[in-house]
PDB file of C-alpha atoms in Angstrom:
ATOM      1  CA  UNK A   1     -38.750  11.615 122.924  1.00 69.00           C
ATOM      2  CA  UNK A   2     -39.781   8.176 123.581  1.00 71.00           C
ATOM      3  CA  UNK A   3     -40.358   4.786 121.954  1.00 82.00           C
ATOM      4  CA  UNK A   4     -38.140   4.413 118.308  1.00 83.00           C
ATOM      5  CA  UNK A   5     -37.187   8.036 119.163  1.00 85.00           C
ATOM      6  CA  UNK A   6     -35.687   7.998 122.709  1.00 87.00           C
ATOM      7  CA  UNK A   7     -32.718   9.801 123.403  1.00 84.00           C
ATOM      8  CA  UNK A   8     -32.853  11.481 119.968  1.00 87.00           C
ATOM      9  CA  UNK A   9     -33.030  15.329 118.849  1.00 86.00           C
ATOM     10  CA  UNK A  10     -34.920  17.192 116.317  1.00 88.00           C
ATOM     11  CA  UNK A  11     -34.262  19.970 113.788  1.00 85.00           C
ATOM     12  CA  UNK A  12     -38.061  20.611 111.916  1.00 88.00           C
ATOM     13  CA  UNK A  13     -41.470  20.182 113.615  1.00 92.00           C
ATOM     14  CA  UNK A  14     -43.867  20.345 111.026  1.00 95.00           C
ATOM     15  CA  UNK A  15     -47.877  21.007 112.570  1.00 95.00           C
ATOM     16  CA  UNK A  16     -50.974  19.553 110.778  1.00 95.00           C
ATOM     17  CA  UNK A  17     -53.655  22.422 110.067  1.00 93.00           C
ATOM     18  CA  UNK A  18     -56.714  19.680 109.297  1.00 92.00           C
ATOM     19  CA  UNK A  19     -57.853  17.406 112.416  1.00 91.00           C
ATOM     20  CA  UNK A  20     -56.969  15.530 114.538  1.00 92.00           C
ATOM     21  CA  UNK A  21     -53.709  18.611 114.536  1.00 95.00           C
ATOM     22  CA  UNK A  22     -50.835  16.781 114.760  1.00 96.00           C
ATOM     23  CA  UNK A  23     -47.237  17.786 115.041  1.00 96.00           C
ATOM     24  CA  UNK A  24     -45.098  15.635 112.925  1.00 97.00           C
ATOM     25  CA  UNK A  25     -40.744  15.742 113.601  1.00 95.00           C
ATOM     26  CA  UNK A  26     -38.159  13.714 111.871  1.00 93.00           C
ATOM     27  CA  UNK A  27     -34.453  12.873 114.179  1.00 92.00           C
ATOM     28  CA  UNK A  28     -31.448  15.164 113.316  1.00 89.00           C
ATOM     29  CA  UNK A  29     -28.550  14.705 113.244  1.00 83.00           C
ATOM     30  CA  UNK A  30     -28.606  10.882 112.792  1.00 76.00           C
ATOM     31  CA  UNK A  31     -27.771   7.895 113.213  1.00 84.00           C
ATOM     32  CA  UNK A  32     -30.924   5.807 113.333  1.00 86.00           C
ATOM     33  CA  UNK A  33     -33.150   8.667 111.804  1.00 89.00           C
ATOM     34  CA  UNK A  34     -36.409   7.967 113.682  1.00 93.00           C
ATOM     35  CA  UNK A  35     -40.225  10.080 113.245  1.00 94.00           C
ATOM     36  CA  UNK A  36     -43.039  11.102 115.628  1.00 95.00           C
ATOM     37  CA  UNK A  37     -46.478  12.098 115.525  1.00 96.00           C
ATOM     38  CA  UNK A  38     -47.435  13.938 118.467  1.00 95.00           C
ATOM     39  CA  UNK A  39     -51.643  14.296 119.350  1.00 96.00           C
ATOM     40  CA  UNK A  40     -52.465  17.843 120.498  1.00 96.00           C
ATOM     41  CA  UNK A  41     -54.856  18.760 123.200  1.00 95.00           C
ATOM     42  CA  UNK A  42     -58.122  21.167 122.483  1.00 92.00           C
ATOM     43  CA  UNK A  43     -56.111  24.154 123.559  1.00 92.00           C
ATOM     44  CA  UNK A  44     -53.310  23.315 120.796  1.00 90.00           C
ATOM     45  CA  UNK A  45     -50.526  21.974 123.409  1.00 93.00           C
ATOM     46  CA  UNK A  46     -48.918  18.974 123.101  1.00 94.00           C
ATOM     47  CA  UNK A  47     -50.608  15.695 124.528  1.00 94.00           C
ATOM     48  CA  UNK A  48     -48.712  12.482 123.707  1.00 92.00           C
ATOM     49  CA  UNK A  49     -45.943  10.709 121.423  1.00 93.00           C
ATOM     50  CA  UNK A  50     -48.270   8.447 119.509  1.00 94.00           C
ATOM     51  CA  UNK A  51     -46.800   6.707 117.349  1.00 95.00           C
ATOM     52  CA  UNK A  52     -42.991   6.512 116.621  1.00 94.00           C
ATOM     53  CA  UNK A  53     -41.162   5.041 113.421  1.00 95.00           C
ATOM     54  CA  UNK A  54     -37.314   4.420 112.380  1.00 93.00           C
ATOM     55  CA  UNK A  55     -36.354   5.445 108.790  1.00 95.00           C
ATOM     56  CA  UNK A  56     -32.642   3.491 108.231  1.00 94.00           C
ATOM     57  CA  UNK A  57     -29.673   3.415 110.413  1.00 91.00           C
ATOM     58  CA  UNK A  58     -28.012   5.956 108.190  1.00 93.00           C
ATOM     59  CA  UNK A  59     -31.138   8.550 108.108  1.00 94.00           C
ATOM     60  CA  UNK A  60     -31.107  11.765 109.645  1.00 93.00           C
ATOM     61  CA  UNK A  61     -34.492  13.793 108.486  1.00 95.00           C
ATOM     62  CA  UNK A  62     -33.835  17.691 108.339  1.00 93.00           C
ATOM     63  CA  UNK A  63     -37.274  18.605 106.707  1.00 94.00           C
ATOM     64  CA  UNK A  64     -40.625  17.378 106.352  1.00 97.00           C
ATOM     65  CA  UNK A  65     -43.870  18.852 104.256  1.00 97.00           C
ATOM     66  CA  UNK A  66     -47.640  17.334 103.934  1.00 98.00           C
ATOM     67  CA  UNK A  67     -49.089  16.837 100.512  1.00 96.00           C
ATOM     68  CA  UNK A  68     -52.790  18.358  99.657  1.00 95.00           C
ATOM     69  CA  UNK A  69     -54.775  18.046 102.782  1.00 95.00           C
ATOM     70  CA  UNK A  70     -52.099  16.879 104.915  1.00 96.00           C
ATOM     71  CA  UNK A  71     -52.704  13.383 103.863  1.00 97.00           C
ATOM     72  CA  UNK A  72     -49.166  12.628 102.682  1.00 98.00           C
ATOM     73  CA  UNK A  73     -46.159  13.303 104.429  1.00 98.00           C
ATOM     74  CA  UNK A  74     -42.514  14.000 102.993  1.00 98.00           C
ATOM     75  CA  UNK A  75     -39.128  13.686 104.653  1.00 97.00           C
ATOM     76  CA  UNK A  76     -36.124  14.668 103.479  1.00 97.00           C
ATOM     77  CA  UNK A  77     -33.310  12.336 104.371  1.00 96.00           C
ATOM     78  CA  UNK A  78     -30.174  14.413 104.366  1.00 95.00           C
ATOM     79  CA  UNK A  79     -27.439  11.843 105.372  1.00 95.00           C
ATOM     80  CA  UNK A  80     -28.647   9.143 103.785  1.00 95.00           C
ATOM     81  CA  UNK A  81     -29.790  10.956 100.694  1.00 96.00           C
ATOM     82  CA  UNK A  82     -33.152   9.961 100.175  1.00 97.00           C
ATOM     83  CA  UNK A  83     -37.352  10.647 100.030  1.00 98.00           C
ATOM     84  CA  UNK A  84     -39.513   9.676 102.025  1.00 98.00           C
ATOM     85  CA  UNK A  85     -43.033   8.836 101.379  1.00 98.00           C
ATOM     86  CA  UNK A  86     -45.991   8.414 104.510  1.00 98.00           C
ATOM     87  CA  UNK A  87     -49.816   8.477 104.147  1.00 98.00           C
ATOM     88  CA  UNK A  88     -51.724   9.848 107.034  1.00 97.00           C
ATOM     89  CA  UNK A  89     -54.441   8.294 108.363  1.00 96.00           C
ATOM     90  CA  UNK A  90     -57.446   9.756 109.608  1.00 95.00           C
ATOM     91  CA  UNK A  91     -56.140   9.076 113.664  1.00 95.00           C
ATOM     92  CA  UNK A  92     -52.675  10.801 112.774  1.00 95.00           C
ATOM     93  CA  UNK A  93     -50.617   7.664 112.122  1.00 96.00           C
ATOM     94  CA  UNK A  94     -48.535   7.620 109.324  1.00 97.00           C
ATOM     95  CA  UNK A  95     -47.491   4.169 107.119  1.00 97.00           C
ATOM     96  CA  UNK A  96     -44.546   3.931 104.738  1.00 97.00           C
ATOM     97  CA  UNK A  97     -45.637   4.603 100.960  1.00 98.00           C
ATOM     98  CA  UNK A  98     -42.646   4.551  99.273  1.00 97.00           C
ATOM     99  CA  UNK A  99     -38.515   5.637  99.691  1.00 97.00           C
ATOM    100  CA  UNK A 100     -36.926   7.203  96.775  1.00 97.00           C
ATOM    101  CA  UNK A 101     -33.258   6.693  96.644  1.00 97.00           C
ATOM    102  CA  UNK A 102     -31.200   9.523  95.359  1.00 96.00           C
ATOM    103  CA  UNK A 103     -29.000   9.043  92.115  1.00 93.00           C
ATOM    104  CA  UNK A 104     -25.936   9.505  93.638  1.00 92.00           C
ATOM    105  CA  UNK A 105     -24.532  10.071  97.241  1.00 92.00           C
ATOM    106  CA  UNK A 106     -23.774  13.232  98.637  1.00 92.00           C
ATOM    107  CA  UNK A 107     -26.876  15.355  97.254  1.00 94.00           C
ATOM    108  CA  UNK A 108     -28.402  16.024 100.401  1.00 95.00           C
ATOM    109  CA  UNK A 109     -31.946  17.268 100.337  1.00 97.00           C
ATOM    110  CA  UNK A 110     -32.223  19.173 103.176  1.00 95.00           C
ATOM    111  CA  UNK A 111     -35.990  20.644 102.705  1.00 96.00           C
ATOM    112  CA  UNK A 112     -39.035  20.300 100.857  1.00 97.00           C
ATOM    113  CA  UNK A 113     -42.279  21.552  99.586  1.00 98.00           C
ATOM    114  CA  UNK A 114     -45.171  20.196  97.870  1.00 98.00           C
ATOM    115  CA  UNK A 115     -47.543  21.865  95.786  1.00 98.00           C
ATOM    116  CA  UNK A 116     -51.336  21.832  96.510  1.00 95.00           C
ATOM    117  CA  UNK A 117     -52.387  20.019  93.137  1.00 96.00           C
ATOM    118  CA  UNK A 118     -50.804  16.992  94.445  1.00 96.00           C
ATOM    119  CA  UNK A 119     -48.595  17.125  90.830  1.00 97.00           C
ATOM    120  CA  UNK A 120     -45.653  17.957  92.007  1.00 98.00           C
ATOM    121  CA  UNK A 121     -42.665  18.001  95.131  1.00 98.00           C
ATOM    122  CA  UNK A 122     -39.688  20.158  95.030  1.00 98.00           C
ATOM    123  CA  UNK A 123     -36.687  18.736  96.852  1.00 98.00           C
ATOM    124  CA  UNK A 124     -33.988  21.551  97.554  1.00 97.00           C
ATOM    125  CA  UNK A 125     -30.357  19.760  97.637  1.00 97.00           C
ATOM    126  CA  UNK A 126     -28.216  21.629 100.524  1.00 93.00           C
ATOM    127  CA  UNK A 127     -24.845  20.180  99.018  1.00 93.00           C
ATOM    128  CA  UNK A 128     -25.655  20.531  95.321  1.00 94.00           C
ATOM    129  CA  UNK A 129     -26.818  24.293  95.442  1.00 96.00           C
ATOM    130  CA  UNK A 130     -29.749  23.168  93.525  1.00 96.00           C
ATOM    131  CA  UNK A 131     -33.929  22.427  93.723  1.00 98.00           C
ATOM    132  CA  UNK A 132     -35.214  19.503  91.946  1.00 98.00           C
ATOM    133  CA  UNK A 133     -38.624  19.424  90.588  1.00 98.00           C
ATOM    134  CA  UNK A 134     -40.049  15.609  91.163  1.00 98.00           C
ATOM    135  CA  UNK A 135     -43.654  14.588  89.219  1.00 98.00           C
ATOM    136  CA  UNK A 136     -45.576  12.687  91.726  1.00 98.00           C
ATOM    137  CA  UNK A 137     -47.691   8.969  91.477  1.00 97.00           C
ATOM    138  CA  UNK A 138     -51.125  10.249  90.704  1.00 95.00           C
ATOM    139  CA  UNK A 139     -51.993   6.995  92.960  1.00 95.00           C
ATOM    140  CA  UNK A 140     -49.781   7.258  95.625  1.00 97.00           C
ATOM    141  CA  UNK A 141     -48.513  10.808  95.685  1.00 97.00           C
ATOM    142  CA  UNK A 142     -44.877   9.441  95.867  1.00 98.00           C
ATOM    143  CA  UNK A 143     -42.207  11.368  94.023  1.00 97.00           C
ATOM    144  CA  UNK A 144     -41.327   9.014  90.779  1.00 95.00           C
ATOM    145  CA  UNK A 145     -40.085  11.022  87.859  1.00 93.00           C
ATOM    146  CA  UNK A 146     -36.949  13.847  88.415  1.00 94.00           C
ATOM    147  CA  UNK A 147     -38.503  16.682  85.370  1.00 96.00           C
ATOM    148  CA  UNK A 148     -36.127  19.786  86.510  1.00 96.00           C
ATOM    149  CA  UNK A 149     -33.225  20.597  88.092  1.00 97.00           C
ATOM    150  CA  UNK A 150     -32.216  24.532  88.818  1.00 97.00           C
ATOM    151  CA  UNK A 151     -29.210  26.076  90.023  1.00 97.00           C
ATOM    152  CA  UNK A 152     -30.053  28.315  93.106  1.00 96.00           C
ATOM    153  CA  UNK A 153     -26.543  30.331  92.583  1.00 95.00           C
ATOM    154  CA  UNK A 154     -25.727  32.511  89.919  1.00 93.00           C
ATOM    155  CA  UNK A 155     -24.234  31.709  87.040  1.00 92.00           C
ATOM    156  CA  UNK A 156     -20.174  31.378  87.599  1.00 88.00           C
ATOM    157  CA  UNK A 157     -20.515  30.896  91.797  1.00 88.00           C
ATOM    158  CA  UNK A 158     -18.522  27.810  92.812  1.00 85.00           C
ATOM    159  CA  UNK A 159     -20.775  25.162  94.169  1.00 85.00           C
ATOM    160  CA  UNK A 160     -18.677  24.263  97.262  1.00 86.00           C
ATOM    161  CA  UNK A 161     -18.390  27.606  98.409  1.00 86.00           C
ATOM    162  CA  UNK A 162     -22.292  27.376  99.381  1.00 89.00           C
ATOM    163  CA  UNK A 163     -24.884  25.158 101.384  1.00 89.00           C
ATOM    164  CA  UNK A 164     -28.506  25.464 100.107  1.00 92.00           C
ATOM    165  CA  UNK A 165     -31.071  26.242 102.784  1.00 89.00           C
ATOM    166  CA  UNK A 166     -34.655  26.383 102.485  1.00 93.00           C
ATOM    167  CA  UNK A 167     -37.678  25.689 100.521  1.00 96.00           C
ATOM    168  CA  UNK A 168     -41.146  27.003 100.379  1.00 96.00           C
ATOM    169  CA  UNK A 169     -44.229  28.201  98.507  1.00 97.00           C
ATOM    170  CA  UNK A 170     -46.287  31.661  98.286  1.00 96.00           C
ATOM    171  CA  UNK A 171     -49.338  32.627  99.663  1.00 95.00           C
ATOM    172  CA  UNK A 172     -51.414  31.730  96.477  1.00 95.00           C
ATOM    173  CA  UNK A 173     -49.080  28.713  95.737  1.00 96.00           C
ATOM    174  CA  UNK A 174     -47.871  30.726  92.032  1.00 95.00           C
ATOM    175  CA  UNK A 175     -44.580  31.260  93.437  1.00 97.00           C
ATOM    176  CA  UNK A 176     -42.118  29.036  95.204  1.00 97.00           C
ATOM    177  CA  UNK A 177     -39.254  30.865  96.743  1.00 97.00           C
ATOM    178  CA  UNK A 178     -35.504  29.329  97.723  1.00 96.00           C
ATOM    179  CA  UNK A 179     -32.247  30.495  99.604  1.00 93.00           C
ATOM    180  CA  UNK A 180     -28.771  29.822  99.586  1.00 92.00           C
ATOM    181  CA  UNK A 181     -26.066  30.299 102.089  1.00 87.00           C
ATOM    182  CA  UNK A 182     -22.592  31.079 102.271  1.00 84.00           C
ATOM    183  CA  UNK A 183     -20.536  27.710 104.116  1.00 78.00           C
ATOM    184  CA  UNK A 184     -18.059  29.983 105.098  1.00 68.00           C
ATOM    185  CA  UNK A 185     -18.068  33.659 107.257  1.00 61.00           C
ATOM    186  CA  UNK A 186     -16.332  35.182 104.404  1.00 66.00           C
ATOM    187  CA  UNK A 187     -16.682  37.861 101.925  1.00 74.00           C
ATOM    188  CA  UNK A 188     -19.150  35.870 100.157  1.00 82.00           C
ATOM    189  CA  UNK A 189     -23.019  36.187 100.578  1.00 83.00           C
ATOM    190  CA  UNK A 190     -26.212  34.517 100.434  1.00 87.00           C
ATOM    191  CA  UNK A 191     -28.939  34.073  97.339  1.00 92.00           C
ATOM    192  CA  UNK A 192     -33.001  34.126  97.060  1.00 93.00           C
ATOM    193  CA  UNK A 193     -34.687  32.601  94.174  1.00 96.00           C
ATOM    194  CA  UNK A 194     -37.984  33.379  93.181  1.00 96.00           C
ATOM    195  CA  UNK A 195     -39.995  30.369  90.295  1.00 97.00           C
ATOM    196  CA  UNK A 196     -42.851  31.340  89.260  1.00 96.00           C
ATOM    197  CA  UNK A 197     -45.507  28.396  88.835  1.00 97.00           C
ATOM    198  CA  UNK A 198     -48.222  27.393  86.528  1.00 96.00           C
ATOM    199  CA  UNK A 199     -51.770  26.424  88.214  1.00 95.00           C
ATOM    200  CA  UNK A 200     -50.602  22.864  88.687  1.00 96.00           C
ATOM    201  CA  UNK A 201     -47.801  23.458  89.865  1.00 97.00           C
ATOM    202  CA  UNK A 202     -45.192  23.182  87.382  1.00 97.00           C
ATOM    203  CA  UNK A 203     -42.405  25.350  87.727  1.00 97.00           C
ATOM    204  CA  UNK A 204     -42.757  27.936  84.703  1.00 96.00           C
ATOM    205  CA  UNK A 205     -39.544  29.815  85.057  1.00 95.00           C
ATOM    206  CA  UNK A 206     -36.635  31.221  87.231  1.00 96.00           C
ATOM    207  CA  UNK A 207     -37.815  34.644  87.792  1.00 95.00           C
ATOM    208  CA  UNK A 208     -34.496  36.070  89.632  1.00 95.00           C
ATOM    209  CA  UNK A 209     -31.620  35.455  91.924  1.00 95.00           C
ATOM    210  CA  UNK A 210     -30.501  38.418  94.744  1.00 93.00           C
ATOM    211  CA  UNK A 211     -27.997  38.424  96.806  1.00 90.00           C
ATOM    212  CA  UNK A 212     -28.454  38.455 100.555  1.00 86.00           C
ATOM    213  CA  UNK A 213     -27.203  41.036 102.899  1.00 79.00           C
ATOM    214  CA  UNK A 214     -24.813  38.336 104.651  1.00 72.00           C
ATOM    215  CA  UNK A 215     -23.446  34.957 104.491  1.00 60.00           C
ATOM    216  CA  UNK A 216     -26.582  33.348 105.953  1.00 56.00           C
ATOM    217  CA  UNK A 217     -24.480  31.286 108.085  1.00 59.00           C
ATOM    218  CA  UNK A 218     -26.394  28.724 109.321  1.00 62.00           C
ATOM    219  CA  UNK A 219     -29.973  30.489 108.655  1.00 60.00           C
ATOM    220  CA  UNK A 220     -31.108  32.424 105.746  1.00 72.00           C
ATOM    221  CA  UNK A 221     -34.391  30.893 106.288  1.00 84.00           C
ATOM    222  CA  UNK A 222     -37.191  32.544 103.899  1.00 90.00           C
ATOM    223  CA  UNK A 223     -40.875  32.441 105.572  1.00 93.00           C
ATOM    224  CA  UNK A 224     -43.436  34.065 102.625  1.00 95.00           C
ATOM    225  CA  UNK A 225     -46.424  35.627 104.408  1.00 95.00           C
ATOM    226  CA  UNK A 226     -49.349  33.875 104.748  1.00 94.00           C
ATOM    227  CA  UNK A 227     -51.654  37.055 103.580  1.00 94.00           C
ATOM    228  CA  UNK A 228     -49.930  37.765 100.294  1.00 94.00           C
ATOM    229  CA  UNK A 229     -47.355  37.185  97.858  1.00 94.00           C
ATOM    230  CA  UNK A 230     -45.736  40.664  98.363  1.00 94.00           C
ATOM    231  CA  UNK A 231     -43.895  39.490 101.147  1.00 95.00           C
ATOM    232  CA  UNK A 232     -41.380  37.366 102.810  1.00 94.00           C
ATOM    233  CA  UNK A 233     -39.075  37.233 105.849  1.00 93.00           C
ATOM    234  CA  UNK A 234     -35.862  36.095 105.807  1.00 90.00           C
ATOM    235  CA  UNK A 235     -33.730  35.243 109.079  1.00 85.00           C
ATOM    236  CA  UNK A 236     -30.331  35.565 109.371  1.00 77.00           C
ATOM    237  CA  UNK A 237     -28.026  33.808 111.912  1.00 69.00           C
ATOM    238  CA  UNK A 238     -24.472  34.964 112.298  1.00 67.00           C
ATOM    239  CA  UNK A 239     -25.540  38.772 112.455  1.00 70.00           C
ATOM    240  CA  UNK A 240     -28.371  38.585 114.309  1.00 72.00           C
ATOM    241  CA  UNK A 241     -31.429  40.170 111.888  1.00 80.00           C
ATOM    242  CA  UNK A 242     -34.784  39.798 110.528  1.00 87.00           C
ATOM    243  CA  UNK A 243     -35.574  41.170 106.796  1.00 90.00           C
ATOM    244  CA  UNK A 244     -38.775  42.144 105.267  1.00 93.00           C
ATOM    245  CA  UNK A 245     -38.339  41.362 101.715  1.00 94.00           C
ATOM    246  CA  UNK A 246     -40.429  42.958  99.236  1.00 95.00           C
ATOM    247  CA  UNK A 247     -41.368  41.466  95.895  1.00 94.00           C
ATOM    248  CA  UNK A 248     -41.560  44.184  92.902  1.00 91.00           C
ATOM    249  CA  UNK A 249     -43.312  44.382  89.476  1.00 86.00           C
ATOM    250  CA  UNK A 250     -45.108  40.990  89.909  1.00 80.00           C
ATOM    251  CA  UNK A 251     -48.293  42.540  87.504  1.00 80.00           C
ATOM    252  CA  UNK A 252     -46.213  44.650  85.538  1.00 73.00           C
ATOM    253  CA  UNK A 253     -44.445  44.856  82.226  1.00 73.00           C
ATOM    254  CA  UNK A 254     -40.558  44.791  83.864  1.00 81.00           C
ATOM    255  CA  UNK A 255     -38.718  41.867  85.845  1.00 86.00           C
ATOM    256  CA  UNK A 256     -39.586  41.096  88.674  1.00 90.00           C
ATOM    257  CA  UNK A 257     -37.460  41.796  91.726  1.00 92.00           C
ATOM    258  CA  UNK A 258     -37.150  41.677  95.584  1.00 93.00           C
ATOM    259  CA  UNK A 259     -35.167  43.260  97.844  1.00 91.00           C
ATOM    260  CA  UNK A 260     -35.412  44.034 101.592  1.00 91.00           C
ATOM    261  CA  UNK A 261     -37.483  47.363 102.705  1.00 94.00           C
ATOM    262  CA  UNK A 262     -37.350  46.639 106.783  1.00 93.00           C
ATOM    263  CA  UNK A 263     -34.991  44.786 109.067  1.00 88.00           C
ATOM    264  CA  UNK A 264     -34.579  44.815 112.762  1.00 88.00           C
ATOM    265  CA  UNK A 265     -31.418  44.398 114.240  1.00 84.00           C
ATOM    266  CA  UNK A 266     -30.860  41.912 117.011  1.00 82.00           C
ATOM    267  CA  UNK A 267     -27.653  42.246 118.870  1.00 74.00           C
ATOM    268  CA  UNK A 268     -27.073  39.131 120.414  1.00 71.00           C
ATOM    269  CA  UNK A 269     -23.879  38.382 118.564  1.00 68.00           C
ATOM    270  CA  UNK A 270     -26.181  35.774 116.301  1.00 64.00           C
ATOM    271  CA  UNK A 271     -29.809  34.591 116.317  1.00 67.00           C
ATOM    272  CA  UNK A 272     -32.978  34.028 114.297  1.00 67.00           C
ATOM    273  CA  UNK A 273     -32.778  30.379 112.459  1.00 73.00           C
ATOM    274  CA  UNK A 274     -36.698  30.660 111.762  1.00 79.00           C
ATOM    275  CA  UNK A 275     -39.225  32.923 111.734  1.00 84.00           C
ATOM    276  CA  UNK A 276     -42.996  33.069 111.307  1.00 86.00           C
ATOM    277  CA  UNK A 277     -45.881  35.301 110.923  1.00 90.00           C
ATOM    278  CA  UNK A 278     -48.099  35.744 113.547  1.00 86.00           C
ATOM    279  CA  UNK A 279     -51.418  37.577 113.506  1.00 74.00           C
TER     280      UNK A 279
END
């Protein structure tokens, strides 16, 4: 890393899909929370650090998402507890929109998502066990207005037996799915959450919350596929596996489900943080 980022480590690298194709990546673990864009060559390989920015001396950024078109980008501030709001320009550069402070220390949003409509950002926070649904600035596309709050462990769980993990929407952007990991290699497990959303965005309604095979340790990172909304694949650390999860009764009269139908066993002693489809 160079320039406001030198000697510093990352945890996310988000990629732009419009041109120029940046990579975007936010410092972890702090302090002095610092961003990057990168440029890209033809090929898709990484050219040169172009611009680098500091957040505040308390940040550390442990997830980052683009708004519709990739002309907005989020970062979520996990040890200093707050929001981040960039607009891209058309050369890759980012500027400071806004920062949204958190209403009280110690929520921690770890990862985010926004929806395609440019309505709405959901914010999951790791030490809450919970995903807060933000309205956005119809101007500026900065998160102003905290509408929902869920819980992302079943009813009855205590909170500080769990970290919240990760954050992400469907294929057709009408679901958003979340997970939940056990702190602790215990006897407890992990959690998936399914919301179903309206066109816009809005979250319409917890559809369910499963249990995961494991803990999650440090993982339990779910990746929907990029094809359909039948699908997801969800990581797990301290065991060392990869899940297919299936979604069930999404058309039909009963509740929907998911559960896994295929995993593949990696017996490393512990892998698999992330995963991603590739075609």
């Amino acid at each position: 890393a160079t320039g406001a980022c030198f000697n510093q480590t990352s945890a996310f690298v988000l990629p732009s899909s419009h041109p120029p194709y940046f990579a975007y990546t936010g410092s972890w673990a702090g302090p002095n929370g610092c961003g990057m864009a990168i440029s890209t060559h033809a090929n898709g390989t990484l050219s040169n650090v172009t611009q680098s920015w500091i957040y505040v001396n308390t940040s550390a950024i442990h997830g980052l998402a683009f708004g519709p078109e990739d002309k907005l980008l989020y970062s979520a501030d996990l040890s200093a507890d707050k929001i981040w709001t960039h607009a891209v320009g058309n050369d890759g550069t980012v500027s400071l929109v806004d920062r949204l402070d958190l209403p009280k220390a110690g929520m921690h949003p770890r990862h985010l998502a926004a929806h395609t409509d440019g309505k709405y950002l959901y914010v999951l926070m790791e030490h809450e066990n919970t995903l807060v649904e933000y309205g956005l600035d119809q101007e500026t596309g900065a998160p102003v207005e905290e509408l929902e709050t869920y819980s992302l462990l079943p009813e009855g769980k205590n909170s500080s037996g769990y970290w919240s993990a990760e954050v992400m929407l469907s294929h057709s952007n009408r679901l958003l799915w979340a997970s939940a990991r056990a702190n602790r290699d215990t006897d407890y497990v992990g959690y998936i959450s399914c919301f179903s959303l309206r066109d816009d965005g809005k979250i319409k309604e917890l559809l369910f919350i499963e249990p995961t095979t494991t803990t999650g340790g440090i993982a339990n990172q779910v990746s929907p596929a990029p094809f359909s909304d039948e699908w997801m694949a969800l990581s797990d650390f301290p065991r060392g596996y990869v899940e297919i999860w299936q979604l069930r009764n999404l058309r039909g009269e009963e509740a929907v489900t998911a559960g896994p139908v295929a995993k593949v066993e990696i017996g490393d002693g512990g892998c698999c943080a992330n995963s991603i489809w590739y075609d």
